[in-house]
mmCIF file of C-alpha atoms in Angstrom:
data_model
loop_
_atom_site.group_PDB
_atom_site.id
_atom_site.type_symbol
_atom_site.label_atom_id
_atom_site.label_comp_id
_atom_site.label_asym_id
_atom_site.label_seq_id
_atom_site.Cartn_x
_atom_site.Cartn_y
_atom_site.Cartn_z
ATOM 1 C CA MET A 1 181.020 259.597 87.639
ATOM 2 C CA VAL A 2 184.292 258.665 85.941
ATOM 3 C CA ARG A 3 184.680 260.188 82.499
ATOM 4 C CA GLN A 4 185.358 257.587 79.859
ATOM 5 C CA LYS A 5 188.625 258.039 77.991
ATOM 6 C CA ILE A 6 188.117 258.663 74.261
ATOM 7 C CA GLN A 7 189.984 256.239 72.035
ATOM 8 C CA ILE A 8 192.144 258.047 69.514
ATOM 9 C CA LYS A 9 191.094 256.759 66.102
ATOM 10 C CA LYS A 10 189.225 258.017 63.060
ATOM 11 C CA ILE A 11 185.563 258.828 63.767
ATOM 12 C CA ASP A 12 183.392 256.917 61.342
ATOM 13 C CA ASN A 13 180.264 259.062 61.736
ATOM 14 C CA LEU A 14 180.582 262.133 59.493
ATOM 15 C CA THR A 15 178.480 264.465 61.638
ATOM 16 C CA ALA A 16 180.286 263.491 64.841
ATOM 17 C CA ARG A 17 183.618 263.928 63.051
ATOM 18 C CA GLN A 18 182.752 267.502 61.968
ATOM 19 C CA VAL A 19 181.540 268.425 65.446
ATOM 20 C CA THR A 20 184.715 267.035 67.022
ATOM 21 C CA PHE A 21 186.888 268.888 64.492
ATOM 22 C CA SER A 22 185.188 272.185 65.226
ATOM 23 C CA LYS A 23 185.551 271.782 69.002
ATOM 24 C CA ARG A 24 189.154 270.630 68.897
ATOM 25 C CA ARG A 25 190.177 273.316 66.389
ATOM 26 C CA ARG A 26 188.839 276.079 68.633
ATOM 27 C CA GLY A 27 190.577 274.485 71.608
ATOM 28 C CA LEU A 28 193.851 274.258 69.650
ATOM 29 C CA PHE A 29 193.720 277.907 68.598
ATOM 30 C CA LYS A 30 192.899 278.925 72.177
ATOM 31 C CA LYS A 31 195.932 277.002 73.495
ATOM 32 C CA ALA A 32 198.144 278.641 70.838
ATOM 33 C CA GLN A 33 196.889 282.104 71.820
ATOM 34 C CA GLU A 34 197.555 281.394 75.502
ATOM 35 C CA LEU A 35 201.065 280.137 74.732
ATOM 36 C CA SER A 36 201.811 283.261 72.687
ATOM 37 C CA THR A 37 200.540 285.563 75.434
ATOM 38 C CA LEU A 38 202.216 283.782 78.322
ATOM 39 C CA CYS A 39 205.590 283.155 76.662
ATOM 40 C CA ASP A 40 205.747 286.015 74.118
ATOM 41 C CA ALA A 41 206.160 283.445 71.335
ATOM 42 C CA ASP A 42 205.477 283.894 67.624
ATOM 43 C CA ILE A 43 202.993 281.186 66.732
ATOM 44 C CA GLY A 44 201.315 280.387 63.447
ATOM 45 C CA LEU A 45 198.838 277.582 62.872
ATOM 46 C CA ILE A 46 197.474 276.389 59.533
ATOM 47 C CA VAL A 47 194.732 273.740 59.554
ATOM 48 C CA PHE A 48 192.839 272.162 56.661
ATOM 49 C CA SER A 49 189.638 270.311 57.358
ATOM 50 C CA ALA A 50 188.705 267.010 55.740
ATOM 51 C CA THR A 51 186.709 269.004 53.157
ATOM 52 C CA GLY A 52 189.722 271.198 52.313
ATOM 53 C CA LYS A 53 188.621 274.295 54.182
ATOM 54 C CA LEU A 54 191.460 276.477 55.504
ATOM 55 C CA PHE A 55 191.684 277.658 59.119
ATOM 56 C CA GLU A 56 194.622 279.646 60.433
ATOM 57 C CA TYR A 57 195.845 281.480 63.494
ATOM 58 C CA SER A 58 198.898 283.690 63.940
ATOM 59 C CA SER A 59 200.064 285.772 66.857
ATOM 60 C CA SER A 60 201.382 288.354 64.390
ATOM 61 C CA SER A 61 201.429 288.508 60.582
ATOM 62 C CA MET A 62 201.114 285.047 59.026
ATOM 63 C CA MET A 63 203.247 286.111 56.034
ATOM 64 C CA GLN A 64 206.018 287.320 58.324
ATOM 65 C CA LEU A 65 205.948 284.008 60.174
ATOM 66 C CA ILE A 66 206.095 282.107 56.880
ATOM 67 C CA GLU A 67 209.070 284.182 55.702
ATOM 68 C CA LYS A 68 210.833 283.612 59.002
ATOM 69 C CA HIS A 69 210.218 279.878 58.694
ATOM 70 C CA LYS A 70 211.522 279.940 55.134
ATOM 71 C CA MET A 71 214.698 281.741 56.217
ATOM 72 C CA HIS A 72 215.299 279.180 58.955
ATOM 73 C CA SER A 73 214.673 276.352 56.499
ATOM 74 C CA GLU A 74 217.145 277.810 54.006
ATOM 75 C CA ARG A 75 219.657 278.343 56.795
ATOM 76 C CA ASP A 76 219.227 274.742 57.929
ATOM 77 C CA MET A 77 219.622 273.593 54.333
ATOM 78 C CA ASP A 78 222.815 275.620 53.993
ATOM 79 C CA SER A 79 224.128 274.150 57.241
ATOM 80 C CA LEU A 80 223.272 270.685 56.014
ATOM 81 C CA GLU A 81 225.021 271.291 52.709
ATOM 82 C CA GLN A 82 228.057 272.660 54.503
ATOM 83 C CA LEU A 83 228.128 269.633 56.762
ATOM 84 C CA GLN A 84 227.826 267.285 53.795
ATOM 85 C CA SER A 85 230.558 269.201 51.966
ATOM 86 C CA SER A 86 232.795 269.032 55.043
ATOM 87 C CA ASN A 87 232.176 265.299 55.377
ATOM 88 C CA LEU A 88 232.936 264.846 51.686
ATOM 89 C CA GLN A 89 236.223 266.742 51.998
ATOM 90 C CA SER A 90 237.141 264.667 55.038
ATOM 91 C CA GLU A 91 236.376 261.455 53.170
ATOM 92 C CA LYS A 92 238.483 262.622 50.220
ATOM 93 C CA LYS A 93 241.413 263.366 52.536
ATOM 94 C CA THR A 94 241.051 259.977 54.198
ATOM 95 C CA HIS A 95 240.893 258.257 50.805
ATOM 96 C CA ALA A 96 244.010 260.099 49.598
ATOM 97 C CA MET A 97 245.892 259.214 52.797
ATOM 98 C CA LEU A 98 244.928 255.552 52.527
ATOM 99 C CA SER A 99 245.928 255.508 48.867
ATOM 100 C CA ARG A 100 249.388 256.909 49.678
ATOM 101 C CA GLU A 101 249.753 254.438 52.531
ATOM 102 C CA PHE A 102 248.791 251.584 50.211
ATOM 103 C CA VAL A 103 251.383 252.687 47.637
ATOM 104 C CA ASP A 104 254.071 252.983 50.322
ATOM 105 C CA LYS A 105 253.290 249.575 51.839
ATOM 106 C CA ASN A 106 253.189 247.977 48.399
ATOM 107 C CA ARG A 107 256.589 249.451 47.523
ATOM 108 C CA GLU A 108 257.978 248.365 50.889
ATOM 109 C CA LEU A 109 256.711 244.837 50.269
ATOM 110 C CA ARG A 110 258.413 244.688 46.883
ATOM 111 C CA GLN A 111 261.645 245.973 48.459
ATOM 112 C CA LEU A 112 261.432 243.208 51.074
ATOM 113 C CA HIS A 113 261.337 240.795 48.144
ATOM 114 C CA GLY A 114 264.540 242.368 46.789
ATOM 115 C CA GLU A 115 262.901 244.561 44.140
ATOM 116 C CA GLU A 116 263.245 248.299 43.450
ATOM 117 C CA LEU A 117 266.391 248.662 45.579
ATOM 118 C CA GLN A 118 268.501 250.752 43.193
ATOM 119 C CA GLY A 119 267.060 254.089 44.246
ATOM 120 C CA LEU A 120 267.555 253.491 47.987
ATOM 121 C CA GLY A 121 270.293 255.176 49.995
ATOM 122 C CA LEU A 122 272.585 253.500 52.487
ATOM 123 C CA GLU A 123 270.464 254.435 55.477
ATOM 124 C CA GLU A 124 267.316 253.129 53.801
ATOM 125 C CA LEU A 125 269.084 249.898 52.849
ATOM 126 C CA MET A 126 270.231 249.390 56.448
ATOM 127 C CA LYS A 127 266.690 249.994 57.682
ATOM 128 C CA LEU A 128 265.396 247.492 55.153
ATOM 129 C CA GLU A 129 268.050 244.992 56.250
ATOM 130 C CA LYS A 130 266.862 245.274 59.871
ATOM 131 C CA LEU A 131 263.298 244.696 58.756
ATOM 132 C CA VAL A 132 264.335 241.575 56.850
ATOM 133 C CA GLU A 133 266.391 240.276 59.771
ATOM 134 C CA GLY A 134 263.533 240.920 62.163
ATOM 135 C CA GLY A 135 261.143 239.098 59.856
ATOM 136 C CA ILE A 136 263.500 236.135 59.551
ATOM 137 C CA SER A 137 263.899 235.993 63.341
ATOM 138 C CA ARG A 138 260.136 235.922 63.811
ATOM 139 C CA VAL A 139 259.782 233.233 61.157
ATOM 140 C CA LEU A 140 262.484 231.106 62.788
ATOM 141 C CA LYS A 141 260.891 231.541 66.225
ATOM 142 C CA ILE A 142 257.477 230.490 64.974
ATOM 143 C CA LYS A 143 259.056 227.605 63.059
ATOM 144 C CA GLY A 144 260.930 226.447 66.195
ATOM 145 C CA ASP A 145 257.775 226.677 68.281
ATOM 146 C CA LYS A 146 255.906 224.538 65.764
ATOM 147 C CA TYR A 147 258.743 221.966 65.767
ATOM 148 C CA MET A 148 258.685 221.790 69.563
ATOM 149 C CA ARG A 149 254.916 221.295 69.604
ATOM 150 C CA GLU A 150 255.187 218.515 67.022
ATOM 151 C CA ILE A 151 258.015 216.824 68.980
ATOM 152 C CA SER A 152 255.978 217.036 72.190
ATOM 153 C CA SER A 153 252.994 215.529 70.399
ATOM 154 C CA LEU A 154 255.123 212.674 69.017
ATOM 155 C CA LYS A 155 256.555 211.969 72.483
ATOM 156 C CA LYS A 156 253.075 211.756 73.927
ATOM 157 C CA LYS A 157 252.042 209.337 71.187
ATOM 158 C CA GLU A 158 255.207 207.271 71.790
ATOM 159 C CA ALA A 159 254.494 207.058 75.530
ATOM 160 C CA GLN A 160 250.909 206.053 74.802
ATOM 161 C CA LEU A 161 252.036 203.313 72.406
ATOM 162 C CA GLN A 162 254.571 202.023 74.938
ATOM 163 C CA GLU A 163 251.893 201.885 77.603
ATOM 164 C CA GLU A 164 249.553 199.989 75.284
ATOM 165 C CA ASN A 165 252.395 197.597 74.308
ATOM 166 C CA SER A 166 253.216 196.984 77.986
ATOM 167 C CA GLN A 167 249.590 196.184 78.724
ATOM 168 C CA LEU A 168 249.479 193.714 75.810
ATOM 169 C CA ILE A 169 252.649 192.002 77.059
ATOM 170 C CA HIS A 170 251.203 191.644 80.578
ATOM 171 C CA GLN A 171 247.980 190.225 79.173
ATOM 172 C CA SER A 172 249.881 187.725 77.021
ATOM 173 C CA GLN A 173 252.032 186.584 79.965
ATOM 174 C CA ALA A 174 248.958 186.166 82.144
ATOM 175 C CA ARG A 175 247.323 183.982 79.495
ATOM 176 C CA LEU A 176 250.493 181.895 79.116
ATOM 177 C CA ASN A 177 250.738 181.416 82.883
ATOM 178 C CA GLU A 178 247.107 180.301 83.018
ATOM 179 C CA GLY A 179 247.753 177.791 80.191
ATOM 180 C CA GLY A 180 250.873 176.358 81.906
ATOM 181 C CA GLN A 181 249.010 175.902 85.185
ATOM 182 C CA ASN A 182 246.294 173.964 83.390
ATOM 183 C CA VAL A 183 248.928 171.689 81.785
ATOM 184 C CA ILE A 184 250.576 171.057 85.173
ATOM 185 C CA GLU A 185 247.243 170.226 86.783
ATOM 186 C CA GLN A 186 246.423 167.887 83.907
ATOM 187 C CA GLY A 187 249.864 166.210 84.355
ATOM 188 C CA HIS A 188 249.219 165.712 88.046
ATOM 189 C CA SER A 189 245.871 164.136 87.266
ATOM 190 C CA ALA A 190 247.459 161.699 84.798
ATOM 191 C CA ASP A 191 250.137 160.703 87.320
ATOM 192 C CA SER A 192 247.482 160.106 89.947
ATOM 193 C CA ILE A 193 245.509 157.874 87.579
ATOM 194 C CA ALA A 194 248.664 155.920 86.710
ATOM 195 C CA ASN A 195 249.554 155.458 90.355
ATOM 196 C CA ASN A 196 246.056 154.255 91.158
ATOM 197 C CA LEU A 197 246.156 151.761 88.315
ATOM 198 C CA SER A 198 249.534 150.513 89.549
ATOM 199 C CA LEU A 199 248.174 150.001 93.049
ATOM 200 C CA VAL A 200 245.182 148.092 91.701
ATOM 201 C CA ASN A 201 247.418 145.866 89.624
ATOM 202 C CA SER A 202 249.664 145.230 92.647
ATOM 203 C CA HIS A 203 246.663 144.186 94.739
ATOM 204 C CA GLN A 204 245.495 141.858 92.005
ATOM 205 C CA ASP A 205 248.965 140.250 91.731
ATOM 206 C CA TYR A 206 249.058 139.766 95.513
ATOM 207 C CA ASP A 207 245.644 138.207 95.524
ATOM 208 C CA ASP A 208 246.610 135.825 92.737
ATOM 209 C CA SER A 209 249.780 134.782 94.579
ATOM 210 C CA ASP A 210 247.850 134.223 97.766
ATOM 211 C CA THR A 211 245.347 132.070 95.968
ATOM 212 C CA SER A 212 248.096 129.985 94.452
ATOM 213 C CA LEU A 213 249.690 129.439 97.823
ATOM 214 C CA LYS A 214 246.404 128.398 99.265
ATOM 215 C CA LEU A 215 245.829 125.906 96.437
ATOM 216 C CA GLY A 216 249.314 124.539 96.856
ATOM 217 C CA LEU A 217 248.678 123.786 100.517
ATOM 218 C CA ALA A 218 245.496 121.947 99.636
ATOM 219 C CA TYR A 219 247.306 119.610 97.254
ATOM 220 C CA PRO A 220 250.702 118.670 98.764
ATOM 221 C CA TYR A 221 253.312 116.747 96.799
#
C-alpha cells in the first residue's frame, strides 16, 4: 500500500499537533546525534514548543557551543564592519578623484573660452592652442557635412520639382493637341455641309433651267 504524503502545513487539531511535535523532535535530536557521531561535529539544538517549553540537545557543553557561536558572530560582525569601512574609504577616494577631475575640466573649459590664461606657461599655452585648433577643425568638418547634406537635399527637391513641372507641361500639351484636333474635325464637318448645300443648290438651278427650256419648246415664237 502506497503511503500517503503528508502535506506540510499547520495541524489544526491540538492533540495531533502535540503528538507530531513529540515524534518529530525525537527524530530531529536522533539525526543530530548521528551527525555528530559520524562526522565528529559540534552540534547544538534548541527547540521551544508551542506552549513555550524548552528542549535542547548538544554534542558537548551547550554553553561552550553558545560561546563559540557568539565568537563567530562577533568575528563576522567585525569582518562586515571592516568591509563597510573599506567600501566607505574607497567611495571617499573615488569622490575626491571625481571632484579633482571636475575642477580640472571646469578650469580647462574656462581656459578654452580664453579665461584664466595668465598663470599658464608657454608649453601649456601651446597645448591649449592645439586643443582649440582641433576643436575648430571638428566644428568646421561637422558644419561642412551639414552644408553638404542640406545641398544634397535641395538638389533632390529641385529634381523632383522639375520632374513634376515636366509632367504638367506634357499634360497641358496633350490637352491642347486634343482641343486642336476637335477644332479641325469640326472645320471639316462644316466644309462638308457647305459643299453638300452647294451641290443641292446646283442641282436645283439645273432643274430650273431644264424646266424653262422645256417650256420654251412648248411655246415657240
